[in-house]
């Protein structure tokens, strides 16, 4: 029950961790879901133990450490996406002479696929995209080329992305930062 001040404080903590860690935010819905999972009687934690457990799971989040909170948040986010009726979007990625399929719920960026994806395509994509800045457009390690047939559907980069692409290795007109590419049903 989020009216319990201990659980409200725990939800606020999850949101704060997401804002602080690597520029990746957890929505209020995800925070609520994480807290609900831990506060569920079957967890054996109880309302008074939720915040201490979250602090353990968050690790030293100020320096990017994670002891399981991100995995729990990803599981909650997946469940929320499925419950909301979001579709899984599939796209084919060509890299290093190979082609492979990547899939994720609509609204997911390639950064999120690299960070949280669990299928073979996500694991393969991790080998090619570093995402060193954690999706905040402060590097170009997730630099990709978008195929000509897809460029109009993906849309143009914003000015800040163009500035970062100027620093990318071998930029082209088709260059984009993977952290700024969001999978939509139009790309399926």
Coordinates of C-alpha atoms in Angstrom, one line a residue:
X1 CA 0.0 0.0 0.0
X2 CA 1.7 3.2 -1.2
X3 CA -0.1 5.2 1.5
X4 CA 2.2 3.6 4.0
X5 CA 4.9 6.3 4.4
X6 CA 7.7 3.6 4.5
X7 CA 6.6 2.3 1.1
X8 CA 6.2 5.8 -0.3
X9 CA 9.8 6.6 0.9
X10 CA 11.0 3.4 -0.8
X11 CA 9.3 4.3 -4.0
X12 CA 11.0 7.8 -3.9
X13 CA 14.3 6.0 -3.3
X14 CA 14.0 3.9 -6.4
X15 CA 13.2 6.9 -8.5
X16 CA 16.2 8.8 -7.0
X17 CA 18.5 5.9 -7.7
X18 CA 17.4 5.8 -11.3
X19 CA 18.0 9.5 -11.7
X20 CA 21.4 9.3 -10.2
X21 CA 22.7 6.1 -11.8
X22 CA 23.9 6.5 -15.4
X23 CA 21.2 8.9 -16.4
X24 CA 18.7 6.0 -16.5
X25 CA 15.4 6.9 -14.8
X26 CA 12.9 4.5 -13.3
X27 CA 9.3 5.7 -13.8
X28 CA 7.0 6.1 -10.9
X29 CA 5.1 3.0 -12.1
X30 CA 8.3 0.9 -12.2
X31 CA 9.2 2.2 -8.7
X32 CA 5.8 1.3 -7.4
X33 CA 6.1 -2.2 -9.0
X34 CA 9.5 -2.8 -7.5
X35 CA 8.3 -1.8 -4.0
X36 CA 5.1 -3.8 -4.4
X37 CA 7.2 -6.9 -5.3
X38 CA 9.3 -6.5 -2.3
X39 CA 6.4 -5.6 0.0
X40 CA 4.4 -8.6 -1.1
X41 CA 3.8 -10.9 1.9
X42 CA 5.3 -13.9 -0.1
X43 CA 8.6 -12.1 -0.2
X44 CA 8.9 -12.3 3.6
X45 CA 10.4 -8.8 3.8
X46 CA 7.6 -6.8 5.2
X47 CA 7.1 -3.0 4.9
X48 CA 9.8 -2.1 7.4
X49 CA 12.4 -4.1 5.4
X50 CA 11.7 -2.8 1.9
X51 CA 13.9 0.3 2.1
X52 CA 16.9 -1.5 3.6
X53 CA 16.5 -4.2 1.0
X54 CA 16.4 -1.6 -1.8
X55 CA 19.5 0.0 -0.5
X56 CA 21.2 -3.3 -0.6
X57 CA 20.0 -4.0 -4.1
X58 CA 21.0 -0.5 -5.3
X59 CA 24.6 -1.0 -4.1
X60 CA 26.9 2.0 -4.5
X61 CA 24.6 3.5 -7.1
X62 CA 26.4 6.8 -7.0
X63 CA 29.3 5.2 -8.8
X64 CA 27.3 2.9 -11.1
X65 CA 27.3 -0.2 -8.9
X66 CA 24.2 -2.4 -8.9
X67 CA 23.4 -5.4 -6.8
X68 CA 20.2 -6.4 -8.5
X69 CA 17.9 -3.4 -8.4
X70 CA 18.3 -2.9 -12.2
X71 CA 17.3 -6.5 -12.9
X72 CA 14.3 -6.2 -10.6
X73 CA 13.3 -2.9 -12.3
X74 CA 13.7 -4.5 -15.7
X75 CA 11.5 -7.4 -14.8
X76 CA 8.8 -5.0 -13.4
X77 CA 9.1 -2.9 -16.6
X78 CA 8.7 -5.9 -18.8
X79 CA 5.6 -6.9 -16.8
X80 CA 4.2 -3.4 -17.0
X81 CA 4.8 -3.3 -20.8
X82 CA 3.0 -6.7 -21.3
X83 CA 0.1 -5.6 -19.1
X84 CA -0.2 -2.3 -20.9
X85 CA -0.6 -4.2 -24.2
X86 CA 2.6 -2.9 -25.7
X87 CA 3.8 -4.9 -28.7
X88 CA 7.2 -6.5 -29.1
X89 CA 9.0 -4.8 -32.0
X90 CA 11.6 -6.8 -34.0
X91 CA 14.3 -5.4 -36.2
X92 CA 17.3 -6.8 -38.0
X93 CA 20.7 -5.5 -37.1
X94 CA 23.7 -6.0 -39.4
X95 CA 27.1 -5.7 -37.7
X96 CA 30.5 -7.2 -38.2
X97 CA 29.4 -9.1 -41.3
X98 CA 26.5 -10.8 -39.5
X99 CA 22.8 -10.1 -39.3
X100 CA 20.7 -10.8 -36.2
X101 CA 17.2 -10.0 -34.9
X102 CA 16.7 -7.7 -31.9
X103 CA 13.3 -7.5 -30.2
X104 CA 12.0 -5.4 -27.4
X105 CA 8.8 -3.7 -26.3
X106 CA 7.8 -0.6 -28.3
X107 CA 9.3 2.5 -26.7
X108 CA 12.6 0.8 -25.8
X109 CA 15.8 2.4 -27.0
X110 CA 18.7 0.4 -28.4
X111 CA 20.6 1.4 -25.2
X112 CA 17.9 -0.3 -23.2
X113 CA 18.1 -3.4 -25.3
X114 CA 21.9 -3.5 -24.7
X115 CA 21.5 -2.9 -21.0
X116 CA 18.5 -5.0 -20.2
X117 CA 17.7 -7.2 -23.2
X118 CA 17.9 -10.9 -22.4
X119 CA 17.4 -12.6 -25.8
X120 CA 20.2 -13.8 -28.2
X121 CA 19.9 -10.6 -30.3
X122 CA 20.4 -8.4 -27.2
X123 CA 23.5 -10.4 -26.2
X124 CA 24.9 -10.1 -29.7
X125 CA 24.1 -6.4 -29.9
X126 CA 26.1 -5.9 -26.6
X127 CA 29.2 -7.1 -28.5
X128 CA 28.9 -4.2 -30.9
X129 CA 27.5 -1.3 -28.9
X130 CA 29.3 -0.1 -25.8
X131 CA 27.0 2.6 -24.6
X132 CA 29.7 4.1 -22.4
X133 CA 27.7 7.2 -21.4
X134 CA 24.7 5.0 -20.4
X135 CA 22.4 6.6 -22.9
X136 CA 22.8 10.3 -22.0
X137 CA 24.3 11.4 -25.4
X138 CA 27.7 12.2 -24.0
X139 CA 29.7 9.8 -26.2
X140 CA 29.4 8.1 -29.6
X141 CA 30.1 4.5 -28.6
X142 CA 26.6 3.5 -29.6
X143 CA 27.0 5.0 -33.1
X144 CA 25.0 3.1 -35.7
X145 CA 24.1 3.5 -39.4
X146 CA 20.4 3.4 -40.2
X147 CA 19.5 1.7 -43.5
X148 CA 18.2 4.0 -46.2
X149 CA 14.8 2.3 -46.3
X150 CA 14.4 3.0 -42.5
X151 CA 15.8 6.5 -42.2
X152 CA 12.4 8.3 -42.7
X153 CA 10.7 6.0 -40.2
X154 CA 13.4 6.6 -37.6
X155 CA 13.5 10.3 -38.1
X156 CA 16.3 12.8 -38.0
X157 CA 18.7 13.3 -35.1
X158 CA 18.3 16.3 -32.9
X159 CA 20.9 19.1 -32.8
X160 CA 22.6 17.7 -29.7
X161 CA 22.8 14.2 -31.3
X162 CA 24.3 15.7 -34.4
X163 CA 27.0 17.4 -32.3
X164 CA 27.9 14.1 -30.7
X165 CA 27.9 12.3 -34.1
X166 CA 30.5 14.8 -35.3
X167 CA 32.8 13.1 -32.9
X168 CA 31.9 9.5 -34.0
X169 CA 34.2 7.3 -36.0
X170 CA 33.3 7.6 -39.7
X171 CA 30.0 9.5 -39.4
X172 CA 27.6 9.5 -42.4
X173 CA 24.3 10.9 -43.3
X174 CA 22.8 7.7 -42.0
X175 CA 24.5 7.9 -38.6
X176 CA 22.5 7.9 -35.4
X177 CA 23.2 7.2 -31.7
X178 CA 21.7 3.9 -30.6
X179 CA 20.7 5.4 -27.3
X180 CA 18.4 7.8 -29.2
X181 CA 16.8 5.2 -31.4
X182 CA 13.5 4.1 -30.0
X183 CA 11.8 0.9 -31.3
X184 CA 8.3 1.7 -32.5
X185 CA 5.7 -0.4 -34.2
X186 CA 6.5 1.4 -37.5
X187 CA 10.0 -0.2 -37.4
X188 CA 8.6 -3.8 -36.9

